[in-house]
Amino acid sequence: MSRSRTSVLLVAVLSLAIGLPGVSAQAQPTLTLWYPAGEITQTTLPLRDPTLFAPFEATAKVKVEMVALDYDTMQQKIFAAAAARNVPDILFIDTSWMPGFLKEELLEQVDPAKAKRWLAAVTPEIVELSDYGKGTMWGYPQMGIDVYGLTWNKQHFKEAGLDPERPPRTWDELREYCRKLVRRDATGKIVRVGYAIRHVGHPHGVVHKHLWAIWGAGADLIDDPNALRGGRVKFNNEGGRAALQLVLDMLNVDKCTSLDFPDPRAAFLKGIASMQISETVSIRARQPKEAPDMPWPTGWGMALPPARKAGDRPATLLGAWLFSVPRGAKNRDLAWRAVEWVNSEINDYNFARKYGLTPRYKSNWQKEPFKSDAYAQALLKMAPYGRRLPINLGLNGIMDALGGAIQKAWHGEATVQQALAEAERLANKAIADAAK
Amino acid sequence: MASIRHSAGALLGRAHRRHYLQAYLFISPVIVLFTLFRIWPSLQTLYFSFFKVELLKGRLTYVGLQNFIDLAQDEIFRRAIANTLIYALTIVPLSAFLAMILAVLFSEHFHLRELFKAVYFAPMVTSTVAAAVVWWWLYNPQFGLFNSVLRVLHLPEQPWLLSSRMALPSVIIFSIWKTLGYNMVIYIAALQAIPAMFYEAATIDGAGPFQRFVRITLPLLAPTTTFILIYNTIFAFQVFDQVLVLTGGGPAFSTNVVVLELYTQAFQRYRFGYASAEAMVLFLFILGVTVLQYFYSRRFEVAY
């Protein structure tokens, strides 16, 4: 009798022990969101802010746990987690990872009806970043326009007798300004470049910072930016050669830039480069700390990269991070709700205002402070000229090959023709391999 | 008599078996772990190398030798093999030679000897990634220490990691600095094991320091040299982290090495079958070179 009572009691205790966590877990599930930590996402929605999802958590009875990862290894960690069937519910991902993720069918597609509404409501550059062909969306792009642009040091312009409010608008002007801005020491060594170039480090970065010239000259990374498989590269042509030659001329003919200046942004903020082209948001974020005596807009200016010649349409790169939901997310529906909440029209406005970002909805651009914010408006003027990276599965190979070609040509290890011909061969092989 | 011998033999055999059984029992945890984390993944890699692997879809498509055929035609992989070979063939003998010289120097007594030993050994216990980050700054053409020294000496400044010609030598210099301490300590231990009477006898016979080094030290260090060469070769072929931090394989693939290429194919392009084939090629390379080295080095070993 007592033994049976003990057994019943034991079973009851065990049931409670096993069941209680399940009950509490059902009461408040946890959504996990992975994002890259550090400077790389400094100019996007601050996911490091633990209160960010507080209103959503309160209404949806859910806990959103935001996990910061190292950018360099994040892609691999996402993949490993997916392979282990333990993928987080929400991912904040770099669009350059998209091809690989799509190849492995790692991402959920945004509901077509919601995608249609989104594309109708946001500004053109956000449409460019969102639409992966025929209205297909794999996530919602960040708030905060990440457009590559020319930044220049206005003090240097004044010293060189140039109008500090008028940046170079054509390639010829860029070279002319570069020659006027370069400074040398008594031995003739360049101590300040007129225009800083990115020529080292990861080849993708080298390509990113020169795409304005490649696109601006009519060349391209690939013939169809929305094709996942197949295609051919389009940079080994007159435009591509001209784009590489432009910098070579600045290096060897004008002698106004140098290969001894590793990072254009760092050089610009240190005051040893007068002009550079890269992520404008990065300069905006870093300048107050790294170059406090060069404030926006009196200390430095920002504009579209120069066009090849007067009358040509300039082109530039649009970077973006995406809020996406991976296949296999444990709390799929809740994850989508959280993503849609962050990207709703009202939160687009609230967060952009609160964190000093630019909004994405057309309606929000009609409201203050964005309507009369000089910096935000300057970004908005540049954004329509921006393009995103193609989606092709061979993108990594294309970027590696082209980045290598740029480095070889600028370092004088191959002619422009040789470098681009080799890159074309390698990149087309990468496209073919990726499509297998 | 025969039966006594038989039962004694049986007893001995049983004791022998029990003895071995106990031994295997003691080492079984290690064997299990080694099988689980080394042998099994290696066998899986071999298996994957014959497939197109779509990990997330859980799909394996048999492609036979296609991955290996593609590898043979892959320019970038061939370049990675060449870079790895150049790296290994440079760093292994150079590091061993310099370590031997240092070990011989440190076998003499002098002021602050232990401090110098510690200084040379310190890189070995430093994280490769952390050390590589520091060296990345040292190599900076504008602000780096190396070019500052060259400037002071009125020597031409170098682009170091920024040039395709200089990047691999720059990585090699770093790696020599990193491995020197370990090799030196191994040599110091080996030198201390050489009996002093050999040197005394040689001195009595009128042998000078150079002759003593060539006739006694060098031959008696041969087994240690064999070990160092093989050990360093295995690790040189697996070079990865310093390349990733210092150059990322660039500029223009000039420092792209096999493990970095393998990593890129697997974790950036998701071609796991192809990357597995690359891993198998690397394994065969290391195995071949190690076997060659082992048999070739043994010819120089002597015993007094």
XYZ file of C-alpha atoms in Angstrom:
740
model
C 0.000 0.000 0.000
C 2.621 2.432 1.097
C 4.821 1.252 -1.763
C 2.070 1.918 -4.319
C 1.466 5.345 -2.765
C 5.147 6.073 -3.037
C 5.064 4.992 -6.671
C 2.114 7.269 -7.428
C 3.853 10.142 -5.678
C 7.048 9.482 -7.596
C 5.192 9.417 -10.909
C 3.442 12.672 -10.020
C 6.689 14.384 -9.064
C 8.375 13.144 -12.238
C 5.458 14.298 -14.377
C 5.631 17.733 -12.815
C 9.392 17.889 -13.208
C 9.198 16.934 -16.878
C 6.056 18.896 -17.641
C 6.699 22.190 -15.900
C 9.502 23.445 -18.116
C 7.373 22.547 -21.104
C 4.464 24.495 -19.666
C 6.647 27.516 -18.978
C 8.268 27.217 -22.385
C 4.841 27.196 -23.986
C 3.874 30.211 -21.917
C 6.807 32.252 -23.185
C 8.835 30.897 -26.063
C 12.184 32.456 -26.923
C 13.008 33.729 -30.370
C 16.695 33.762 -31.183
C 18.055 36.448 -33.485
C 21.635 36.321 -34.762
C 23.358 39.466 -35.962
C 26.964 40.476 -36.590
C 28.585 42.412 -33.782
C 30.915 45.352 -34.054
C 31.454 48.220 -36.421
C 30.099 46.403 -39.434
C 26.503 46.874 -38.285
C 27.077 50.107 -36.420
C 25.020 51.999 -38.970
C 22.022 49.684 -38.961
C 19.277 49.091 -36.450
C 21.107 48.650 -33.128
C 20.244 45.053 -32.391
C 22.576 45.292 -29.413
C 19.862 47.367 -27.684
C 18.105 44.883 -25.365
C 14.942 47.022 -25.245
C 14.475 46.999 -29.006
C 11.837 44.275 -29.082
C 10.315 45.112 -25.689
C 6.879 46.217 -27.032
C 6.654 43.169 -29.272
C 7.726 40.880 -26.435
C 5.004 42.303 -24.223
C 2.200 41.856 -26.742
C 3.302 38.559 -28.277
C 4.291 37.023 -24.929
C 7.645 36.066 -26.311
C 11.277 36.704 -25.444
C 13.544 37.861 -28.283
C 17.122 36.935 -27.529
C 19.618 38.809 -29.686
C 22.946 37.085 -30.136
C 25.942 38.985 -31.501
C 28.328 36.954 -33.634
C 31.677 37.636 -35.190
C 31.078 38.759 -38.782
C 33.980 36.784 -40.237
C 32.657 33.465 -39.009
C 28.939 34.186 -38.885
C 28.166 32.736 -42.310
C 29.805 29.440 -41.349
C 28.050 29.392 -37.981
C 24.658 29.883 -39.606
C 25.376 27.047 -41.974
C 26.638 24.760 -39.219
C 23.587 25.546 -37.106
C 21.286 24.797 -40.036
C 23.088 21.518 -40.723
C 22.693 20.594 -37.055
C 18.961 21.427 -37.254
C 19.476 24.106 -34.647
C 19.181 27.268 -36.682
C 18.085 30.509 -34.962
C 14.622 31.910 -35.652
C 15.728 35.206 -37.212
C 18.896 36.076 -39.114
C 20.278 39.504 -39.869
C 22.438 38.688 -42.867
C 24.811 40.292 -45.321
C 23.341 40.226 -48.835
C 26.654 38.951 -50.180
C 25.882 35.657 -48.397
C 22.589 35.302 -50.223
C 23.727 33.176 -53.186
C 25.125 30.424 -50.989
C 22.119 30.491 -48.700
C 19.736 30.309 -51.644
C 21.732 27.488 -53.196
C 21.274 25.506 -50.017
C 17.619 26.634 -49.758
C 18.329 27.980 -46.319
C 15.964 30.945 -46.384
C 12.204 31.215 -46.239
C 10.603 33.354 -48.921
C 8.601 36.370 -47.792
C 4.894 35.803 -48.294
C 4.203 37.066 -51.867
C 1.220 39.191 -50.832
C 3.205 40.885 -48.082
C 6.160 41.298 -50.416
C 3.913 43.043 -52.942
C 2.638 45.463 -50.288
C 6.179 46.155 -49.088
C 7.541 46.823 -52.579
C 4.721 49.263 -53.245
C 5.312 51.150 -50.000
C 9.088 51.625 -49.901
C 11.480 53.921 -51.754
C 13.103 52.799 -55.054
C 16.483 51.901 -53.539
C 14.755 49.667 -50.999
C 12.843 48.020 -53.856
C 16.226 47.438 -55.528
C 17.513 45.773 -52.372
C 14.356 43.785 -51.687
C 13.294 42.427 -55.058
C 15.247 39.384 -56.205
C 13.296 39.066 -59.410
C 9.566 39.229 -60.139
C 8.744 40.453 -56.665
C 10.509 37.613 -54.874
C 11.773 38.625 -51.454
C 13.999 36.696 -49.078
C 13.913 39.199 -46.270
C 13.478 42.854 -45.378
C 16.436 45.200 -45.944
C 17.775 47.254 -43.069
C 16.808 50.835 -42.365
C 19.685 53.226 -42.907
C 20.743 53.676 -46.552
C 24.123 52.054 -47.086
C 25.214 53.617 -50.340
C 28.792 53.925 -51.565
C 29.743 57.480 -52.246
C 32.597 59.909 -52.726
C 33.626 61.667 -49.545
C 36.036 64.569 -49.565
C 37.894 66.686 -47.042
C 36.690 70.266 -47.466
C 39.726 71.780 -45.768
C 42.030 70.042 -48.231
C 39.891 71.333 -51.087
C 40.245 74.909 -49.821
C 44.016 74.544 -49.434
C 44.293 73.241 -52.993
C 42.221 76.144 -54.358
C 39.212 73.948 -55.114
C 35.588 74.763 -54.351
C 34.830 72.756 -51.200
C 31.169 72.474 -52.170
C 31.845 71.069 -55.627
C 33.130 67.506 -55.791
C 34.562 66.033 -59.023
C 31.738 64.896 -61.305
C 33.632 63.113 -64.051
C 36.649 60.805 -64.192
C 38.744 63.575 -65.742
C 37.814 65.901 -62.902
C 38.610 63.206 -60.360
C 42.125 62.911 -61.821
C 42.533 66.686 -61.972
C 41.429 67.125 -58.339
C 43.625 64.213 -57.296
C 46.700 65.871 -58.835
C 45.915 69.134 -57.055
C 45.307 67.515 -53.701
C 48.301 65.184 -53.422
C 51.045 66.235 -50.983
C 54.667 65.087 -50.814
C 57.479 65.527 -48.325
C 60.910 66.989 -49.112
C 62.093 63.655 -50.508
C 59.156 63.494 -52.905
C 57.417 60.736 -50.985
C 53.612 60.968 -50.971
C 52.384 61.834 -47.490
C 48.795 62.571 -48.503
C 47.006 61.034 -51.442
C 44.532 62.984 -53.504
C 42.359 59.893 -53.816
C 42.736 56.777 -51.680
C 42.182 53.345 -53.216
C 41.353 49.996 -51.725
C 43.825 47.563 -53.257
C 44.526 45.004 -50.522
C 42.711 42.718 -48.139
C 39.806 40.540 -49.113
C 39.268 40.732 -52.895
C 35.541 41.267 -52.385
C 36.279 44.534 -50.591
C 38.524 45.622 -53.448
C 35.689 45.025 -55.920
C 33.049 46.697 -53.732
C 35.047 49.911 -53.645
C 35.630 50.031 -57.376
C 32.231 48.908 -58.649
C 31.214 52.530 -59.131
C 33.788 52.797 -61.932
C 33.117 49.347 -63.404
C 29.362 49.931 -63.535
C 29.816 53.566 -64.479
C 31.823 52.517 -67.546
C 29.129 50.112 -68.689
C 30.824 46.908 -67.551
C 29.192 44.499 -65.120
C 29.859 41.557 -62.867
C 27.427 39.285 -64.716
C 24.937 39.534 -67.560
C 21.849 38.797 -65.425
C 22.057 39.946 -61.793
C 18.883 38.049 -60.851
C 19.853 34.674 -62.321
C 20.796 32.212 -59.624
C 22.530 29.800 -62.003
C 24.498 30.201 -65.216
C 25.409 33.337 -67.092
C 28.676 34.989 -68.129
C 30.728 37.801 -66.665
C 30.702 41.177 -68.360
C 33.795 42.960 -67.105
C 36.403 41.976 -69.681
C 35.412 44.676 -72.139
C 36.249 48.274 -72.943
C 34.369 49.561 -69.896
C 36.047 47.180 -67.479
C 39.472 47.951 -68.884
C 38.818 51.697 -68.656
C 37.715 51.348 -65.020
C 40.959 49.627 -64.016
C 43.049 51.946 -66.157
C 41.593 54.994 -64.387
C 43.338 54.099 -61.129
C 46.475 52.948 -62.927
C 46.710 56.392 -64.494
C 46.295 58.034 -61.107
C 49.059 55.778 -59.769
C 51.578 55.969 -62.589
C 50.772 59.061 -64.666
C 49.296 61.531 -62.173
C 51.191 60.008 -59.231
C 48.497 61.313 -56.907
C 47.577 58.075 -55.181
C 49.688 55.338 -53.677
C 49.753 51.645 -52.888
C 51.215 52.422 -49.473
C 47.873 53.559 -48.084
C 46.042 50.378 -47.144
C 42.504 51.414 -46.177
C 40.796 54.385 -47.843
C 38.398 55.056 -44.971
C 41.140 55.021 -42.352
C 43.357 57.206 -44.533
C 40.521 59.676 -45.093
C 39.698 59.922 -41.382
C 43.398 60.287 -40.513
C 43.610 63.242 -42.881
C 46.146 61.551 -45.180
C 43.665 61.146 -48.023
C 41.588 63.970 -49.489
C 39.016 61.828 -51.310
C 37.846 58.242 -51.218
C 34.856 56.176 -52.286
C 33.285 53.680 -49.895
C 30.366 53.221 -47.502
C 29.250 56.732 -46.615
C 27.465 55.522 -43.482
C 30.757 54.177 -42.225
C 32.415 57.588 -42.532
C 29.391 59.168 -40.867
C 29.597 56.736 -37.945
C 33.368 56.830 -37.471
C 34.111 60.503 -38.083
C 33.002 61.954 -34.704
C 35.401 59.649 -32.859
C 38.268 59.359 -35.342
C 38.238 62.814 -36.913
C 36.379 65.163 -34.537
C 37.858 68.246 -36.198
C 36.240 67.308 -39.523
C 32.497 67.438 -38.771
C 29.696 66.878 -41.262
C 28.848 68.960 -43.328
C 31.510 71.670 -42.861
C 34.488 69.318 -42.580
C 33.621 66.678 -45.129
C 31.255 66.339 -48.035
C 29.489 63.431 -49.647
C 28.304 62.904 -53.200
C 27.805 60.304 -55.888
C 30.979 58.851 -57.403
C 31.959 60.665 -60.593
C 30.511 59.570 -63.926
C 32.838 58.516 -66.730
C 32.114 61.676 -68.670
C 29.699 64.600 -68.479
C 26.169 63.437 -69.199
C 26.777 59.796 -68.228
C 24.751 58.300 -65.450
C 26.842 57.613 -62.350
C 26.519 54.239 -60.663
C 27.298 53.027 -57.201
C 26.887 50.084 -54.873
C 24.061 49.668 -52.417
C 24.947 47.532 -49.462
C 22.345 45.994 -47.229
C 21.606 43.633 -44.423
C 18.441 41.592 -44.444
C 16.080 40.503 -41.719
C 15.280 36.968 -42.757
C 13.784 33.789 -41.388
C 15.620 30.554 -42.098
C 13.915 27.323 -43.065
C 13.793 25.094 -40.043
C 13.281 27.961 -37.606
C 11.670 26.425 -34.557
C 9.246 29.310 -34.074
C 8.678 30.145 -37.723
C 5.364 32.004 -37.436
C 6.443 33.991 -34.415
C 9.718 34.807 -36.146
C 7.881 36.248 -39.130
C 5.657 38.240 -36.794
C 8.713 39.713 -35.087
C 10.363 40.547 -38.418
C 7.185 42.145 -39.725
C 6.826 44.113 -36.499
C 10.327 45.561 -36.800
C 9.709 46.393 -40.441
C 6.250 47.861 -40.026
C 5.632 51.416 -41.219
C 5.249 52.819 -37.726
C 8.382 51.139 -36.393
C 10.313 52.139 -39.475
C 9.584 55.698 -38.471
C 10.064 55.243 -34.728
C 13.346 53.368 -34.958
C 14.803 55.519 -37.713
C 14.044 58.594 -35.663
C 15.222 57.136 -32.375
C 18.528 55.774 -33.709
C 19.346 58.422 -36.306
C 18.836 56.182 -39.355
C 17.052 56.738 -42.633
C 13.597 55.206 -43.083
C 12.467 52.970 -45.910
C 8.801 53.775 -46.362
C 8.005 56.564 -48.799
C 5.446 57.944 -46.350
C 8.052 58.282 -43.605
C 10.290 60.414 -45.814
C 7.487 62.985 -45.847
C 7.739 63.369 -42.071
C 10.166 65.249 -39.883
C 13.032 64.953 -39.058
C 13.836 63.152 -42.340
C 12.113 65.684 -44.541
C 14.575 68.436 -43.631
C 17.639 66.487 -42.492
C 20.468 67.489 -44.827
C 22.433 64.273 -44.405
C 19.427 62.004 -44.854
C 18.305 63.957 -47.905
C 21.809 63.760 -49.386
C 21.696 59.971 -48.987
C 18.243 59.841 -50.539
C 19.504 61.749 -53.600
C 22.363 59.283 -54.064
C 20.399 56.102 -53.410
C 18.534 55.866 -56.766
C 21.888 55.434 -58.514
C 22.727 52.487 -56.282
C 22.676 48.862 -57.323
C 22.884 45.723 -55.262
C 25.190 42.792 -55.887
C 23.958 40.037 -58.198
C 22.487 36.886 -56.761
C 24.421 34.358 -58.869
C 25.710 31.245 -57.098
C 29.125 31.938 -58.559
C 29.282 35.415 -56.996
C 32.083 34.504 -54.589
C 34.184 33.193 -57.448
C 33.415 36.250 -59.582
C 34.443 38.591 -56.779
C 37.594 36.609 -55.975
C 38.648 36.601 -59.615
C 37.876 40.251 -60.318
C 39.362 41.404 -57.009
C 42.516 39.470 -57.838
C 42.628 41.045 -61.300
C 42.295 44.552 -59.885
C 45.102 43.866 -57.423
C 47.363 42.401 -60.105
C 46.778 45.256 -62.514
C 47.263 48.002 -59.954
C 50.320 46.322 -58.463
C 51.861 46.141 -61.921
C 51.976 42.338 -61.941
C 49.916 42.023 -65.105
C 48.540 44.341 -67.740
C 44.899 45.320 -67.432
C 44.099 43.138 -70.443
C 45.916 40.101 -69.054
C 44.426 40.504 -65.588
C 40.858 40.837 -66.837
C 41.203 37.992 -69.328
C 42.408 35.678 -66.574
C 39.685 36.891 -64.221
C 37.040 36.313 -66.885
C 38.208 32.729 -67.345
C 38.277 32.036 -63.588
C 34.953 33.747 -62.936
C 33.126 31.959 -65.742
C 34.505 28.683 -64.412
C 33.253 29.605 -60.932
C 29.786 30.316 -62.370
C 29.775 26.986 -64.180
C 31.052 25.090 -61.117
C 28.473 26.700 -58.865
C 25.681 25.761 -61.230
C 26.596 22.058 -61.178
C 56.107 -33.279 -18.970
C 54.481 -32.084 -22.115
C 51.216 -31.555 -20.304
C 52.955 -29.549 -17.585
C 54.598 -27.404 -20.226
C 51.255 -27.045 -21.989
C 49.386 -25.959 -18.867
C 52.218 -23.586 -17.938
C 52.024 -22.149 -21.419
C 48.272 -21.819 -21.118
C 48.642 -20.056 -17.782
C 51.208 -17.680 -19.222
C 48.995 -17.058 -22.225
C 46.027 -16.253 -19.990
C 48.112 -13.887 -17.888
C 49.432 -12.305 -21.043
C 45.933 -11.852 -22.439
C 44.656 -10.413 -19.161
C 47.598 -8.053 -19.096
C 46.838 -6.810 -22.607
C 43.138 -6.630 -21.918
C 43.788 -4.359 -18.955
C 46.088 -2.201 -21.040
C 43.492 -1.827 -23.781
C 40.855 -1.102 -21.166
C 42.942 1.774 -19.864
C 43.519 3.298 -23.269
C 39.993 2.610 -24.538
C 38.598 6.102 -23.699
C 41.295 7.674 -25.839
C 40.732 5.165 -28.621
C 36.994 5.835 -28.561
C 37.483 9.601 -28.645
C 40.141 9.374 -31.342
C 37.897 7.161 -33.460
C 34.939 9.458 -32.929
C 36.652 12.766 -33.616
C 39.524 11.817 -35.922
C 39.131 8.532 -37.722
C 35.375 8.730 -38.380
C 35.470 12.313 -39.800
C 38.467 11.336 -41.925
C 36.584 8.364 -43.347
C 33.570 10.600 -43.935
C 35.778 13.080 -45.776
C 37.061 10.288 -47.986
C 33.463 9.186 -48.621
C 32.232 12.723 -49.365
C 35.036 13.281 -51.860
C 33.196 11.016 -54.310
C 29.892 12.875 -53.971
C 28.225 16.176 -54.581
C 27.163 17.054 -51.055
C 24.137 19.219 -50.328
C 24.312 19.233 -46.584
C 21.182 21.152 -45.697
C 19.033 19.243 -48.151
C 20.559 16.006 -46.889
C 21.280 15.051 -50.482
C 24.325 13.114 -51.704
C 24.854 12.638 -55.428
C 27.522 10.154 -56.455
C 29.978 11.738 -58.908
C 32.811 9.214 -58.795
C 36.159 10.811 -59.537
C 34.628 13.996 -60.971
C 35.689 16.119 -57.971
C 39.287 14.975 -58.456
C 39.128 15.559 -62.214
C 37.793 19.076 -61.569
C 40.579 19.632 -59.057
C 43.228 18.710 -61.606
C 41.810 21.400 -63.912
C 41.395 24.001 -61.191
C 43.931 26.786 -61.674
C 43.324 28.284 -58.249
C 43.817 24.949 -56.504
C 47.030 24.326 -58.437
C 48.221 27.754 -57.374
C 47.306 26.947 -53.775
C 49.326 23.701 -53.971
C 52.302 25.612 -55.396
C 52.073 28.279 -52.693
C 51.829 25.627 -49.984
C 54.848 23.814 -51.392
C 56.897 27.015 -51.566
C 55.848 27.834 -48.026
C 56.690 24.371 -46.662
C 59.961 23.993 -48.548
C 61.113 27.380 -47.269
C 59.930 27.448 -43.702
C 60.831 23.858 -42.714
C 64.573 23.838 -43.471
C 65.057 27.506 -42.569
C 63.332 27.228 -39.222
C 65.167 23.980 -38.395
C 68.549 25.424 -39.383
C 68.094 28.653 -37.410
C 66.770 26.726 -34.417
C 69.820 24.463 -34.449
C 72.197 27.438 -34.572
C 70.343 29.096 -31.684
C 70.314 25.868 -29.673
C 74.073 25.475 -30.086
C 74.547 29.103 -29.001
C 72.289 28.601 -26.003
C 74.199 25.495 -24.945
C 77.000 27.877 -23.928
C 76.670 29.729 -20.638
C 76.313 33.491 -20.870
C 74.610 36.378 -19.114
C 70.783 36.528 -19.476
C 70.745 33.214 -21.358
C 67.429 32.123 -19.817
C 65.795 35.441 -20.685
C 66.827 35.124 -24.313
C 65.544 31.556 -24.380
C 62.194 32.747 -23.036
C 62.074 35.534 -25.626
C 62.625 33.085 -28.474
C 60.097 30.640 -27.067
C 57.374 33.221 -26.362
C 55.904 33.227 -29.922
C 55.229 29.507 -29.594
C 52.843 30.036 -26.691
C 51.188 33.070 -28.266
C 47.949 32.606 -30.182
C 48.704 32.573 -33.906
C 45.761 34.843 -34.650
C 46.767 37.409 -32.023
C 50.381 37.369 -33.168
C 49.325 37.673 -36.806
C 47.218 40.754 -36.012
C 50.266 42.377 -34.397
C 52.444 41.469 -37.353
C 49.822 42.856 -39.729
C 50.500 46.208 -38.105
C 54.267 45.698 -38.146
C 54.004 45.084 -41.893
C 51.929 48.216 -42.487
C 53.904 50.069 -45.179
C 53.169 53.485 -43.726
C 53.060 53.106 -39.979
C 54.680 49.699 -39.497
C 57.879 49.138 -37.555
C 59.638 47.254 -40.343
C 59.479 50.087 -42.838
C 60.395 52.566 -40.093
C 63.591 50.586 -39.496
C 64.288 50.450 -43.233
C 63.749 54.201 -43.429
C 66.247 54.802 -40.626
C 68.774 52.567 -42.387
C 68.152 54.413 -45.693
C 67.060 51.158 -47.292
C 64.145 50.951 -49.758
C 60.808 50.457 -48.025
C 58.856 47.328 -48.849
C 55.155 46.864 -49.621
C 55.181 43.607 -47.574
C 51.662 42.182 -47.520
C 50.391 44.581 -50.180
C 52.353 43.091 -53.040
C 51.853 39.746 -54.723
C 55.597 39.269 -54.815
C 56.236 40.124 -51.189
C 53.159 38.716 -49.467
C 54.168 35.040 -49.331
C 57.725 35.795 -48.139
C 56.165 38.049 -45.480
C 53.952 35.209 -44.261
C 56.986 32.897 -44.275
C 58.992 35.338 -42.132
C 56.148 35.430 -39.629
C 55.907 31.639 -39.545
C 59.636 31.209 -39.011
C 59.438 33.612 -36.071
C 56.489 31.623 -34.732
C 58.027 28.141 -34.997
C 61.638 28.947 -34.138
C 61.178 28.738 -30.360
C 59.663 25.279 -30.372
C 62.332 23.822 -32.641
C 65.036 25.495 -30.567
C 63.796 23.917 -27.336
C 63.703 20.463 -28.957
C 67.282 20.932 -30.170
C 68.444 22.171 -26.759
C 67.027 19.019 -25.165
C 68.751 16.856 -27.782
C 72.078 18.650 -27.277
C 71.905 18.064 -23.550
C 71.534 14.331 -24.226
C 74.874 14.126 -26.072
C 77.474 12.752 -23.618
C 80.270 15.223 -22.849
C 82.904 12.487 -23.239
C 82.527 12.608 -27.028
C 83.525 16.243 -27.068
C 86.318 15.646 -24.550
C 87.746 12.830 -26.674
C 87.501 14.946 -29.816
C 89.239 17.869 -28.089
C 92.063 15.582 -26.982
C 92.360 14.390 -30.618
C 92.776 18.030 -31.631
C 89.373 18.675 -33.186
C 88.357 22.349 -33.360
C 84.852 23.731 -32.591
C 83.709 23.476 -36.220
C 84.950 19.891 -36.564
C 83.304 18.948 -33.280
C 80.021 20.422 -34.544
C 80.175 18.702 -37.929
C 81.536 15.329 -36.726
C 79.706 14.959 -33.420
C 76.830 17.378 -32.918
C 75.312 17.231 -36.372
C 75.218 13.420 -36.742
C 73.948 12.899 -33.202
C 71.215 15.475 -33.766
C 70.032 13.655 -36.899
C 67.112 11.817 -35.202
C 65.957 15.121 -33.702
C 66.320 16.820 -37.077
C 64.243 14.040 -38.649
C 61.529 14.582 -36.072
C 61.601 18.371 -36.492
C 61.523 18.171 -40.282
C 58.605 15.741 -40.336
C 56.652 17.538 -37.623
C 57.167 20.953 -39.212
C 56.348 19.679 -42.691
C 53.024 18.267 -41.519
C 52.136 21.600 -39.926
C 53.504 23.671 -42.791
C 51.174 21.897 -45.216
C 48.300 22.745 -42.908
C 49.088 26.469 -42.705
C 45.885 28.443 -42.415
C 45.299 30.935 -39.615
C 48.227 33.260 -40.232
C 47.367 33.421 -43.937
C 43.724 34.131 -43.167
C 44.626 36.986 -40.807
C 47.582 38.493 -42.649
C 46.433 38.335 -46.259
C 43.220 36.353 -46.634
C 44.948 34.506 -49.471
C 45.658 37.638 -51.511
C 46.760 39.784 -53.158
C 45.521 38.046 -56.291
C 45.725 34.519 -54.786
C 49.465 34.949 -54.177
C 49.196 33.559 -50.644
C 46.238 31.265 -51.175
C 47.176 27.945 -49.554
C 45.471 24.569 -49.697
C 43.676 24.698 -46.344
C 42.418 28.221 -47.005
C 41.182 27.135 -50.438
C 39.519 24.121 -48.840
C 37.875 26.351 -46.244
C 36.639 28.732 -48.953
C 35.150 25.934 -51.032
C 33.460 24.299 -48.045
C 32.216 27.187 -45.970
C 31.784 30.002 -48.457
C 30.748 28.148 -51.588
C 29.178 25.151 -49.869
C 30.960 22.652 -52.130
C 31.623 20.083 -49.456
C 32.315 17.211 -51.839
C 34.865 19.255 -53.709
C 36.445 20.490 -50.487
C 36.630 16.889 -49.257
C 38.491 15.953 -52.430
C 40.908 18.808 -51.751
C 41.374 17.499 -48.223
C 42.177 14.024 -49.554
C 44.744 15.431 -51.968
C 46.323 17.337 -49.083
C 46.340 14.182 -46.950
C 48.086 12.189 -49.672
C 50.592 14.984 -50.159
C 51.464 15.124 -46.485
C 51.640 11.345 -46.250
C 53.918 11.093 -49.275
C 56.261 13.844 -48.181
C 56.416 12.484 -44.623
C 57.254 8.942 -45.750
C 59.897 10.259 -48.134
C 61.376 12.477 -45.464
C 61.404 9.682 -42.918
C 63.306 7.206 -45.058
C 65.616 9.824 -46.523
C 66.499 11.340 -43.135
C 67.270 7.953 -41.561
C 70.243 7.581 -43.883
C 71.978 10.382 -42.010
C 71.386 8.977 -38.558
C 74.367 7.526 -36.729
C 74.857 5.681 -33.478
C 78.056 5.669 -31.508
